[in-house]
Amino acid sequence: MGEQAANTSVAQTVALRKLQPGDVREAFRLGWRDFRLYPVYGLFFGGIYALGGLFITYALLWLHLPWLVIPVAIGFPLIGPFVAVGLYEVSRRHEAGEIMSWRAVLTEVFRQRERQMSWMAFVVLFVFWVWIYQVRLLMALFLGARIPASLEGFVSLVIHTPQGLAFLAVGTVVGAVIAALLFAITVISMPLLLDREIDFISAMLHSLRFVTENRAAALGFGIIVAVLALAALLPGFLGLPVALPFAGHATWHLYRKVSPREE
């Protein structure tokens, strides 16, 4: 019991290196390399992500909730880090020289249910719920009951009325704050939880420390990932099968830049 407690205590402390100039660019280069080496895995996980987005969109339209389509589409990338767990495992197995197979990768992904990753998934989904809730609150404040029954009508209301433009401006600011907070607590915590035995709170704190100690590099990495995600959404989620694995593999290598593999 004492030995187990001691090992757990040691596991909570992870030494993180500061990023060096060019590390972000190198992380994306290696991320693209991994995607080209294992495109089937990337397209599989990215395809599931895209199909999930399409299903939610059509379900909202079927339920006559067009006003939720755009907030859900914009907020959907927030859960990307959790969906990318399989991509982290592919990059991890490649660098460790381990056998790459569907059985090995999927077994490790499903094993995360028994580890701290499940708690991290709860955090991500909770933040997504907060995003949807604040959208509903802002709509009530700025638009009141003037919600059209069609997606085209809602877009027209937001773009062509003063109240709609105010809703769009405030919502963008609030959404950016929520996205930045989620990015700060997940950018390396997800790969860290996959790679080591550590509790999810410590992983989030390490991720925050990484961001505060590497502000410029972390900001640059986050902006590139955000642009990739939003660009992938424009053709009806169809760009996600490529954007998600590219960003997912790159995130793993960014994590490796600050926490090299233990031999």
PDB file of N, CA and C in Angstrom, residues 42-134:
ATOM      1  N   GLY A  42      -6.283   7.766 -39.697  1.00  0.00           N
ATOM      2  CA  GLY A  42      -6.692   9.164 -39.622  1.00  0.00           C
ATOM      3  C   GLY A  42      -8.055   9.396 -40.243  1.00  0.00           C
ATOM      4  N   LEU A  43      -8.280   8.800 -41.419  1.00  0.00           N
ATOM      5  CA  LEU A  43      -9.562   8.972 -42.088  1.00  0.00           C
ATOM      6  C   LEU A  43     -10.686   8.292 -41.310  1.00  0.00           C
ATOM      7  N   PHE A  44     -10.368   7.197 -40.622  1.00  0.00           N
ATOM      8  CA  PHE A  44     -11.380   6.499 -39.828  1.00  0.00           C
ATOM      9  C   PHE A  44     -11.853   7.372 -38.671  1.00  0.00           C
ATOM     10  N   PHE A  45     -10.901   7.837 -37.848  1.00  0.00           N
ATOM     11  CA  PHE A  45     -11.286   8.652 -36.692  1.00  0.00           C
ATOM     12  C   PHE A  45     -11.848  10.001 -37.131  1.00  0.00           C
ATOM     13  N   GLY A  46     -11.244  10.601 -38.158  1.00  0.00           N
ATOM     14  CA  GLY A  46     -11.774  11.863 -38.663  1.00  0.00           C
ATOM     15  C   GLY A  46     -13.149  11.693 -39.292  1.00  0.00           C
ATOM     16  N   GLY A  47     -13.367  10.549 -39.952  1.00  0.00           N
ATOM     17  CA  GLY A  47     -14.657  10.286 -40.562  1.00  0.00           C
ATOM     18  C   GLY A  47     -15.757  10.119 -39.522  1.00  0.00           C
ATOM     19  N   ILE A  48     -15.452   9.426 -38.429  1.00  0.00           N
ATOM     20  CA  ILE A  48     -16.427   9.285 -37.340  1.00  0.00           C
ATOM     21  C   ILE A  48     -16.804  10.659 -36.792  1.00  0.00           C
ATOM     22  N   TYR A  49     -15.805  11.502 -36.633  1.00  0.00           N
ATOM     23  CA  TYR A  49     -16.030  12.865 -36.135  1.00  0.00           C
ATOM     24  C   TYR A  49     -16.944  13.640 -37.074  1.00  0.00           C
ATOM     25  N   ALA A  50     -16.660  13.551 -38.383  1.00  0.00           N
ATOM     26  CA  ALA A  50     -17.464  14.269 -39.369  1.00  0.00           C
ATOM     27  C   ALA A  50     -18.893  13.733 -39.418  1.00  0.00           C
ATOM     28  N   LEU A  51     -19.049  12.410 -39.391  1.00  0.00           N
ATOM     29  CA  LEU A  51     -20.387  11.819 -39.407  1.00  0.00           C
ATOM     30  C   LEU A  51     -21.184  12.219 -38.172  1.00  0.00           C
ATOM     31  N   GLY A  52     -20.493  12.319 -37.043  1.00  0.00           N
ATOM     32  CA  GLY A  52     -21.168  12.770 -35.829  1.00  0.00           C
ATOM     33  C   GLY A  52     -21.695  14.181 -35.975  1.00  0.00           C
ATOM     34  N   GLY A  53     -20.893  15.058 -36.580  1.00  0.00           N
ATOM     35  CA  GLY A  53     -21.333  16.428 -36.814  1.00  0.00           C
ATOM     36  C   GLY A  53     -22.514  16.502 -37.761  1.00  0.00           C
ATOM     37  N   LEU A  54     -22.478  15.714 -38.838  1.00  0.00           N
ATOM     38  CA  LEU A  54     -23.588  15.701 -39.785  1.00  0.00           C
ATOM     39  C   LEU A  54     -24.862  15.157 -39.143  1.00  0.00           C
ATOM     40  N   PHE A  55     -24.715  14.109 -38.348  1.00  0.00           N
ATOM     41  CA  PHE A  55     -25.884  13.520 -37.687  1.00  0.00           C
ATOM     42  C   PHE A  55     -26.552  14.528 -36.751  1.00  0.00           C
ATOM     43  N   ILE A  56     -25.735  15.229 -35.952  1.00  0.00           N
ATOM     44  CA  ILE A  56     -26.280  16.210 -35.018  1.00  0.00           C
ATOM     45  C   ILE A  56     -26.970  17.342 -35.775  1.00  0.00           C
ATOM     46  N   THR A  57     -26.361  17.788 -36.874  1.00  0.00           N
ATOM     47  CA  THR A  57     -26.948  18.885 -37.657  1.00  0.00           C
ATOM     48  C   THR A  57     -28.313  18.505 -38.213  1.00  0.00           C
ATOM     49  N   TYR A  58     -28.392  17.343 -38.847  1.00  0.00           N
ATOM     50  CA  TYR A  58     -29.671  16.925 -39.434  1.00  0.00           C
ATOM     51  C   TYR A  58     -30.702  16.601 -38.356  1.00  0.00           C
ATOM     52  N   ALA A  59     -30.240  16.115 -37.206  1.00  0.00           N
ATOM     53  CA  ALA A  59     -31.171  15.845 -36.106  1.00  0.00           C
ATOM     54  C   ALA A  59     -31.786  17.145 -35.598  1.00  0.00           C
ATOM     55  N   LEU A  60     -30.970  18.207 -35.510  1.00  0.00           N
ATOM     56  CA  LEU A  60     -31.500  19.496 -35.058  1.00  0.00           C
ATOM     57  C   LEU A  60     -32.495  20.073 -36.056  1.00  0.00           C
ATOM     58  N   LEU A  61     -32.202  19.906 -37.345  1.00  0.00           N
ATOM     59  CA  LEU A  61     -33.141  20.384 -38.363  1.00  0.00           C
ATOM     60  C   LEU A  61     -34.435  19.567 -38.318  1.00  0.00           C
ATOM     61  N   TRP A  62     -34.318  18.269 -38.096  1.00  0.00           N
ATOM     62  CA  TRP A  62     -35.502  17.409 -38.015  1.00  0.00           C
ATOM     63  C   TRP A  62     -36.354  17.757 -36.805  1.00  0.00           C
ATOM     64  N   LEU A  63     -35.680  18.184 -35.715  1.00  0.00           N
ATOM     65  CA  LEU A  63     -36.390  18.568 -34.500  1.00  0.00           C
ATOM     66  C   LEU A  63     -36.866  20.014 -34.540  1.00  0.00           C
ATOM     67  N   HIS A  64     -36.672  20.681 -35.684  1.00  0.00           N
ATOM     68  CA  HIS A  64     -37.079  22.081 -35.870  1.00  0.00           C
ATOM     69  C   HIS A  64     -36.382  23.008 -34.863  1.00  0.00           C
ATOM     70  N   LEU A  65     -35.073  22.798 -34.729  1.00  0.00           N
ATOM     71  CA  LEU A  65     -34.251  23.653 -33.877  1.00  0.00           C
ATOM     72  C   LEU A  65     -33.123  24.267 -34.705  1.00  0.00           C
ATOM     73  N   PRO A  66     -33.458  25.024 -35.745  1.00  0.00           N
ATOM     74  CA  PRO A  66     -32.426  25.554 -36.654  1.00  0.00           C
ATOM     75  C   PRO A  66     -31.472  26.515 -35.960  1.00  0.00           C
ATOM     76  N   TRP A  67     -31.935  27.204 -34.921  1.00  0.00           N
ATOM     77  CA  TRP A  67     -31.083  28.172 -34.236  1.00  0.00           C
ATOM     78  C   TRP A  67     -29.920  27.500 -33.506  1.00  0.00           C
ATOM     79  N   LEU A  68     -30.013  26.173 -33.296  1.00  0.00           N
ATOM     80  CA  LEU A  68     -28.922  25.465 -32.626  1.00  0.00           C
ATOM     81  C   LEU A  68     -27.854  24.953 -33.590  1.00  0.00           C
ATOM     82  N   VAL A  69     -28.178  24.953 -34.890  1.00  0.00           N
ATOM     83  CA  VAL A  69     -27.261  24.352 -35.859  1.00  0.00           C
ATOM     84  C   VAL A  69     -25.916  25.064 -35.876  1.00  0.00           C
ATOM     85  N   ILE A  70     -25.939  26.388 -36.009  1.00  0.00           N
ATOM     86  CA  ILE A  70     -24.686  27.144 -36.099  1.00  0.00           C
ATOM     87  C   ILE A  70     -23.895  27.080 -34.793  1.00  0.00           C
ATOM     88  N   PRO A  71     -24.500  27.306 -33.613  1.00  0.00           N
ATOM     89  CA  PRO A  71     -23.716  27.175 -32.364  1.00  0.00           C
ATOM     90  C   PRO A  71     -23.119  25.777 -32.176  1.00  0.00           C
ATOM     91  N   VAL A  72     -23.885  24.746 -32.520  1.00  0.00           N
ATOM     92  CA  VAL A  72     -23.360  23.386 -32.381  1.00  0.00           C
ATOM     93  C   VAL A  72     -22.218  23.153 -33.364  1.00  0.00           C
ATOM     94  N   ALA A  73     -22.383  23.635 -34.605  1.00  0.00           N
ATOM     95  CA  ALA A  73     -21.331  23.455 -35.603  1.00  0.00           C
ATOM     96  C   ALA A  73     -20.052  24.169 -35.184  1.00  0.00           C
ATOM     97  N   ILE A  74     -20.200  25.388 -34.651  1.00  0.00           N
ATOM     98  CA  ILE A  74     -19.020  26.141 -34.224  1.00  0.00           C
ATOM     99  C   ILE A  74     -18.398  25.512 -32.983  1.00  0.00           C
ATOM    100  N   GLY A  75     -19.241  25.033 -32.067  1.00  0.00           N
ATOM    101  CA  GLY A  75     -18.722  24.443 -30.839  1.00  0.00           C
ATOM    102  C   GLY A  75     -18.280  23.012 -30.988  1.00  0.00           C
ATOM    103  N   PHE A  76     -18.657  22.361 -32.090  1.00  0.00           N
ATOM    104  CA  PHE A  76     -18.330  20.951 -32.272  1.00  0.00           C
ATOM    105  C   PHE A  76     -16.834  20.659 -32.187  1.00  0.00           C
ATOM    106  N   PRO A  77     -15.950  21.504 -32.748  1.00  0.00           N
ATOM    107  CA  PRO A  77     -14.513  21.233 -32.621  1.00  0.00           C
ATOM    108  C   PRO A  77     -14.010  21.199 -31.181  1.00  0.00           C
ATOM    109  N   LEU A  78     -14.805  21.711 -30.221  1.00  0.00           N
ATOM    110  CA  LEU A  78     -14.367  21.683 -28.835  1.00  0.00           C
ATOM    111  C   LEU A  78     -14.132  20.261 -28.335  1.00  0.00           C
ATOM    112  N   ILE A  79     -14.883  19.297 -28.892  1.00  0.00           N
ATOM    113  CA  ILE A  79     -14.715  17.922 -28.431  1.00  0.00           C
ATOM    114  C   ILE A  79     -13.675  17.178 -29.265  1.00  0.00           C
ATOM    115  N   GLY A  80     -13.040  17.884 -30.197  1.00  0.00           N
ATOM    116  CA  GLY A  80     -12.019  17.271 -31.034  1.00  0.00           C
ATOM    117  C   GLY A  80     -10.887  16.602 -30.275  1.00  0.00           C
ATOM    118  N   PRO A  81     -10.320  17.257 -29.233  1.00  0.00           N
ATOM    119  CA  PRO A  81      -9.216  16.614 -28.509  1.00  0.00           C
ATOM    120  C   PRO A  81      -9.562  15.247 -27.941  1.00  0.00           C
ATOM    121  N   PHE A  82     -10.809  15.069 -27.496  1.00  0.00           N
ATOM    122  CA  PHE A  82     -11.206  13.770 -26.955  1.00  0.00           C
ATOM    123  C   PHE A  82     -11.328  12.733 -28.070  1.00  0.00           C
ATOM    124  N   VAL A  83     -11.905  13.133 -29.216  1.00  0.00           N
ATOM    125  CA  VAL A  83     -12.045  12.213 -30.340  1.00  0.00           C
ATOM    126  C   VAL A  83     -10.677  11.811 -30.888  1.00  0.00           C
ATOM    127  N   ALA A  84      -9.676  12.670 -30.734  1.00  0.00           N
ATOM    128  CA  ALA A  84      -8.345  12.431 -31.295  1.00  0.00           C
ATOM    129  C   ALA A  84      -7.511  11.461 -30.482  1.00  0.00           C
ATOM    130  N   VAL A  85      -8.056  10.859 -29.434  1.00  0.00           N
ATOM    131  CA  VAL A  85      -7.285   9.933 -28.605  1.00  0.00           C
ATOM    132  C   VAL A  85      -6.707   8.803 -29.455  1.00  0.00           C
ATOM    133  N   GLY A  86      -7.492   8.289 -30.388  1.00  0.00           N
ATOM    134  CA  GLY A  86      -7.002   7.221 -31.254  1.00  0.00           C
ATOM    135  C   GLY A  86      -5.817   7.670 -32.094  1.00  0.00           C
ATOM    136  N   LEU A  87      -5.811   8.937 -32.504  1.00  0.00           N
ATOM    137  CA  LEU A  87      -4.705   9.467 -33.294  1.00  0.00           C
ATOM    138  C   LEU A  87      -3.449   9.607 -32.446  1.00  0.00           C
ATOM    139  N   TYR A  88      -3.628  10.013 -31.174  1.00  0.00           N
ATOM    140  CA  TYR A  88      -2.479  10.072 -30.272  1.00  0.00           C
ATOM    141  C   TYR A  88      -1.859   8.683 -30.130  1.00  0.00           C
ATOM    142  N   GLU A  89      -2.692   7.663 -30.039  1.00  0.00           N
ATOM    143  CA  GLU A  89      -2.200   6.302 -29.878  1.00  0.00           C
ATOM    144  C   GLU A  89      -1.445   5.838 -31.123  1.00  0.00           C
ATOM    145  N   VAL A  90      -1.921   6.219 -32.291  1.00  0.00           N
ATOM    146  CA  VAL A  90      -1.209   5.861 -33.526  1.00  0.00           C
ATOM    147  C   VAL A  90       0.184   6.488 -33.537  1.00  0.00           C
ATOM    148  N   SER A  91       0.283   7.767 -33.204  1.00  0.00           N
ATOM    149  CA  SER A  91       1.593   8.433 -33.168  1.00  0.00           C
ATOM    150  C   SER A  91       2.481   7.842 -32.078  1.00  0.00           C
ATOM    151  N   ARG A  92       1.894   7.517 -30.936  1.00  0.00           N
ATOM    152  CA  ARG A  92       2.677   6.929 -29.839  1.00  0.00           C
ATOM    153  C   ARG A  92       3.249   5.583 -30.239  1.00  0.00           C
ATOM    154  N   ARG A  93       2.439   4.746 -30.871  1.00  0.00           N
ATOM    155  CA  ARG A  93       2.901   3.420 -31.273  1.00  0.00           C
ATOM    156  C   ARG A  93       3.985   3.526 -32.343  1.00  0.00           C
ATOM    157  N   HIS A  94       3.844   4.492 -33.237  1.00  0.00           N
ATOM    158  CA  HIS A  94       4.856   4.661 -34.280  1.00  0.00           C
ATOM    159  C   HIS A  94       6.208   5.036 -33.684  1.00  0.00           C
ATOM    160  N   GLU A  95       6.215   5.999 -32.791  1.00  0.00           N
ATOM    161  CA  GLU A  95       7.491   6.444 -32.223  1.00  0.00           C
ATOM    162  C   GLU A  95       8.112   5.399 -31.311  1.00  0.00           C
ATOM    163  N   ALA A  96       7.266   4.549 -30.691  1.00  0.00           N
ATOM    164  CA  ALA A  96       7.778   3.499 -29.810  1.00  0.00           C
ATOM    165  C   ALA A  96       8.149   2.233 -30.564  1.00  0.00           C
ATOM    166  N   GLY A  97       7.845   2.198 -31.862  1.00  0.00           N
ATOM    167  CA  GLY A  97       8.161   1.018 -32.651  1.00  0.00           C
ATOM    168  C   GLY A  97       7.275  -0.175 -32.333  1.00  0.00           C
ATOM    169  N   GLU A  98       6.071   0.084 -31.828  1.00  0.00           N
ATOM    170  CA  GLU A  98       5.157  -0.996 -31.483  1.00  0.00           C
ATOM    171  C   GLU A  98       4.310  -1.392 -32.698  1.00  0.00           C
ATOM    172  N   ILE A  99       3.734  -2.593 -32.615  1.00  0.00           N
ATOM    173  CA  ILE A  99       2.920  -3.102 -33.712  1.00  0.00           C
ATOM    174  C   ILE A  99       1.720  -2.183 -33.938  1.00  0.00           C
ATOM    175  N   MET A 100       1.479  -1.835 -35.191  1.00  0.00           N
ATOM    176  CA  MET A 100       0.348  -0.989 -35.541  1.00  0.00           C
ATOM    177  C   MET A 100      -0.751  -1.873 -36.119  1.00  0.00           C
ATOM    178  N   SER A 101      -1.836  -1.996 -35.407  1.00  0.00           N
ATOM    179  CA  SER A 101      -2.967  -2.791 -35.883  1.00  0.00           C
ATOM    180  C   SER A 101      -4.247  -2.197 -35.341  1.00  0.00           C
ATOM    181  N   TRP A 102      -5.353  -2.486 -36.015  1.00  0.00           N
ATOM    182  CA  TRP A 102      -6.636  -1.987 -35.556  1.00  0.00           C
ATOM    183  C   TRP A 102      -6.956  -2.497 -34.153  1.00  0.00           C
ATOM    184  N   ARG A 103      -6.647  -3.758 -33.926  1.00  0.00           N
ATOM    185  CA  ARG A 103      -6.956  -4.338 -32.623  1.00  0.00           C
ATOM    186  C   ARG A 103      -6.186  -3.621 -31.517  1.00  0.00           C
ATOM    187  N   ALA A 104      -4.891  -3.365 -31.752  1.00  0.00           N
ATOM    188  CA  ALA A 104      -4.069  -2.719 -30.729  1.00  0.00           C
ATOM    189  C   ALA A 104      -4.530  -1.295 -30.466  1.00  0.00           C
ATOM    190  N   VAL A 105      -4.803  -0.543 -31.541  1.00  0.00           N
ATOM    191  CA  VAL A 105      -5.184   0.862 -31.389  1.00  0.00           C
ATOM    192  C   VAL A 105      -6.545   0.979 -30.722  1.00  0.00           C
ATOM    193  N   LEU A 106      -7.523   0.217 -31.213  1.00  0.00           N
ATOM    194  CA  LEU A 106      -8.875   0.322 -30.656  1.00  0.00           C
ATOM    195  C   LEU A 106      -8.950  -0.215 -29.232  1.00  0.00           C
ATOM    196  N   THR A 107      -8.150  -1.237 -28.936  1.00  0.00           N
ATOM    197  CA  THR A 107      -8.115  -1.745 -27.558  1.00  0.00           C
ATOM    198  C   THR A 107      -7.642  -0.674 -26.598  1.00  0.00           C
ATOM    199  N   GLU A 108      -6.612   0.067 -27.002  1.00  0.00           N
ATOM    200  CA  GLU A 108      -6.091   1.136 -26.150  1.00  0.00           C
ATOM    201  C   GLU A 108      -7.094   2.276 -26.019  1.00  0.00           C
ATOM    202  N   VAL A 109      -7.805   2.573 -27.099  1.00  0.00           N
ATOM    203  CA  VAL A 109      -8.818   3.633 -27.047  1.00  0.00           C
ATOM    204  C   VAL A 109      -9.925   3.260 -26.064  1.00  0.00           C
ATOM    205  N   PHE A 110     -10.439   2.032 -26.162  1.00  0.00           N
ATOM    206  CA  PHE A 110     -11.514   1.605 -25.265  1.00  0.00           C
ATOM    207  C   PHE A 110     -11.030   1.441 -23.826  1.00  0.00           C
ATOM    208  N   ARG A 111      -9.740   1.178 -23.660  1.00  0.00           N
ATOM    209  CA  ARG A 111      -9.188   1.039 -22.309  1.00  0.00           C
ATOM    210  C   ARG A 111      -9.216   2.350 -21.547  1.00  0.00           C
ATOM    211  N   GLN A 112      -9.307   3.465 -22.277  1.00  0.00           N
ATOM    212  CA  GLN A 112      -9.319   4.769 -21.615  1.00  0.00           C
ATOM    213  C   GLN A 112     -10.558   4.967 -20.751  1.00  0.00           C
ATOM    214  N   ARG A 113     -11.596   4.163 -20.973  1.00  0.00           N
ATOM    215  CA  ARG A 113     -12.794   4.256 -20.134  1.00  0.00           C
ATOM    216  C   ARG A 113     -12.479   3.941 -18.679  1.00  0.00           C
ATOM    217  N   GLU A 114     -11.449   3.132 -18.453  1.00  0.00           N
ATOM    218  CA  GLU A 114     -11.088   2.715 -17.107  1.00  0.00           C
ATOM    219  C   GLU A 114     -10.004   3.602 -16.507  1.00  0.00           C
ATOM    220  N   ARG A 115      -9.574   4.601 -17.249  1.00  0.00           N
ATOM    221  CA  ARG A 115      -8.507   5.481 -16.786  1.00  0.00           C
ATOM    222  C   ARG A 115      -9.048   6.894 -16.594  1.00  0.00           C
ATOM    223  N   GLN A 116      -8.159   7.828 -16.353  1.00  0.00           N
ATOM    224  CA  GLN A 116      -8.560   9.202 -16.067  1.00  0.00           C
ATOM    225  C   GLN A 116      -9.106   9.937 -17.290  1.00  0.00           C
ATOM    226  N   MET A 117      -8.902   9.372 -18.478  1.00  0.00           N
ATOM    227  CA  MET A 117      -9.403  10.012 -19.692  1.00  0.00           C
ATOM    228  C   MET A 117     -10.919  10.157 -19.662  1.00  0.00           C
ATOM    229  N   SER A 118     -11.610   9.220 -19.004  1.00  0.00           N
ATOM    230  CA  SER A 118     -13.069   9.305 -18.934  1.00  0.00           C
ATOM    231  C   SER A 118     -13.505  10.560 -18.183  1.00  0.00           C
ATOM    232  N   TRP A 119     -12.771  10.944 -17.136  1.00  0.00           N
ATOM    233  CA  TRP A 119     -13.084  12.174 -16.407  1.00  0.00           C
ATOM    234  C   TRP A 119     -12.797  13.391 -17.281  1.00  0.00           C
ATOM    235  N   MET A 120     -11.748  13.300 -18.093  1.00  0.00           N
ATOM    236  CA  MET A 120     -11.421  14.410 -18.979  1.00  0.00           C
ATOM    237  C   MET A 120     -12.504  14.576 -20.042  1.00  0.00           C
ATOM    238  N   ALA A 121     -13.067  13.474 -20.480  1.00  0.00           N
ATOM    239  CA  ALA A 121     -14.172  13.549 -21.437  1.00  0.00           C
ATOM    240  C   ALA A 121     -15.355  14.274 -20.816  1.00  0.00           C
ATOM    241  N   PHE A 122     -15.609  14.014 -19.555  1.00  0.00           N
ATOM    242  CA  PHE A 122     -16.695  14.703 -18.857  1.00  0.00           C
ATOM    243  C   PHE A 122     -16.436  16.207 -18.824  1.00  0.00           C
ATOM    244  N   VAL A 123     -15.190  16.609 -18.558  1.00  0.00           N
ATOM    245  CA  VAL A 123     -14.845  18.038 -18.532  1.00  0.00           C
ATOM    246  C   VAL A 123     -15.106  18.671 -19.896  1.00  0.00           C
ATOM    247  N   VAL A 124     -14.678  18.003 -20.959  1.00  0.00           N
ATOM    248  CA  VAL A 124     -14.856  18.538 -22.310  1.00  0.00           C
ATOM    249  C   VAL A 124     -16.337  18.685 -22.650  1.00  0.00           C
ATOM    250  N   LEU A 125     -17.124  17.662 -22.359  1.00  0.00           N
ATOM    251  CA  LEU A 125     -18.555  17.720 -22.658  1.00  0.00           C
ATOM    252  C   LEU A 125     -19.260  18.774 -21.803  1.00  0.00           C
ATOM    253  N   PHE A 126     -18.795  18.960 -20.575  1.00  0.00           N
ATOM    254  CA  PHE A 126     -19.377  19.996 -19.725  1.00  0.00           C
ATOM    255  C   PHE A 126     -19.120  21.379 -20.306  1.00  0.00           C
ATOM    256  N   VAL A 127     -17.909  21.609 -20.794  1.00  0.00           N
ATOM    257  CA  VAL A 127     -17.590  22.906 -21.412  1.00  0.00           C
ATOM    258  C   VAL A 127     -18.442  23.107 -22.661  1.00  0.00           C
ATOM    259  N   PHE A 128     -18.641  22.040 -23.430  1.00  0.00           N
ATOM    260  CA  PHE A 128     -19.499  22.135 -24.613  1.00  0.00           C
ATOM    261  C   PHE A 128     -20.924  22.500 -24.216  1.00  0.00           C
ATOM    262  N   TRP A 129     -21.412  21.917 -23.125  1.00  0.00           N
ATOM    263  CA  TRP A 129     -22.746  22.240 -22.633  1.00  0.00           C
ATOM    264  C   TRP A 129     -22.820  23.704 -22.189  1.00  0.00           C
ATOM    265  N   VAL A 130     -21.764  24.197 -21.539  1.00  0.00           N
ATOM    266  CA  VAL A 130     -21.729  25.611 -21.128  1.00  0.00           C
ATOM    267  C   VAL A 130     -21.808  26.507 -22.357  1.00  0.00           C
ATOM    268  N   TRP A 131     -21.117  26.121 -23.420  1.00  0.00           N
ATOM    269  CA  TRP A 131     -21.161  26.910 -24.659  1.00  0.00           C
ATOM    270  C   TRP A 131     -22.588  26.994 -25.201  1.00  0.00           C
ATOM    271  N   ILE A 132     -23.275  25.851 -25.266  1.00  0.00           N
ATOM    272  CA  ILE A 132     -24.646  25.841 -25.775  1.00  0.00           C
ATOM    273  C   ILE A 132     -25.566  26.646 -24.853  1.00  0.00           C
ATOM    274  N   TYR A 133     -25.369  26.538 -23.555  1.00  0.00           N
ATOM    275  CA  TYR A 133     -26.219  27.261 -22.602  1.00  0.00           C
ATOM    276  C   TYR A 133     -26.036  28.765 -22.748  1.00  0.00           C
ATOM    277  N   GLN A 134     -24.779  29.222 -22.901  1.00  0.00           N
ATOM    278  CA  GLN A 134     -24.574  30.660 -23.022  1.00  0.00           C
ATOM    279  C   GLN A 134     -25.116  31.177 -24.339  1.00  0.00           C
TER     280      GLN A 134
END
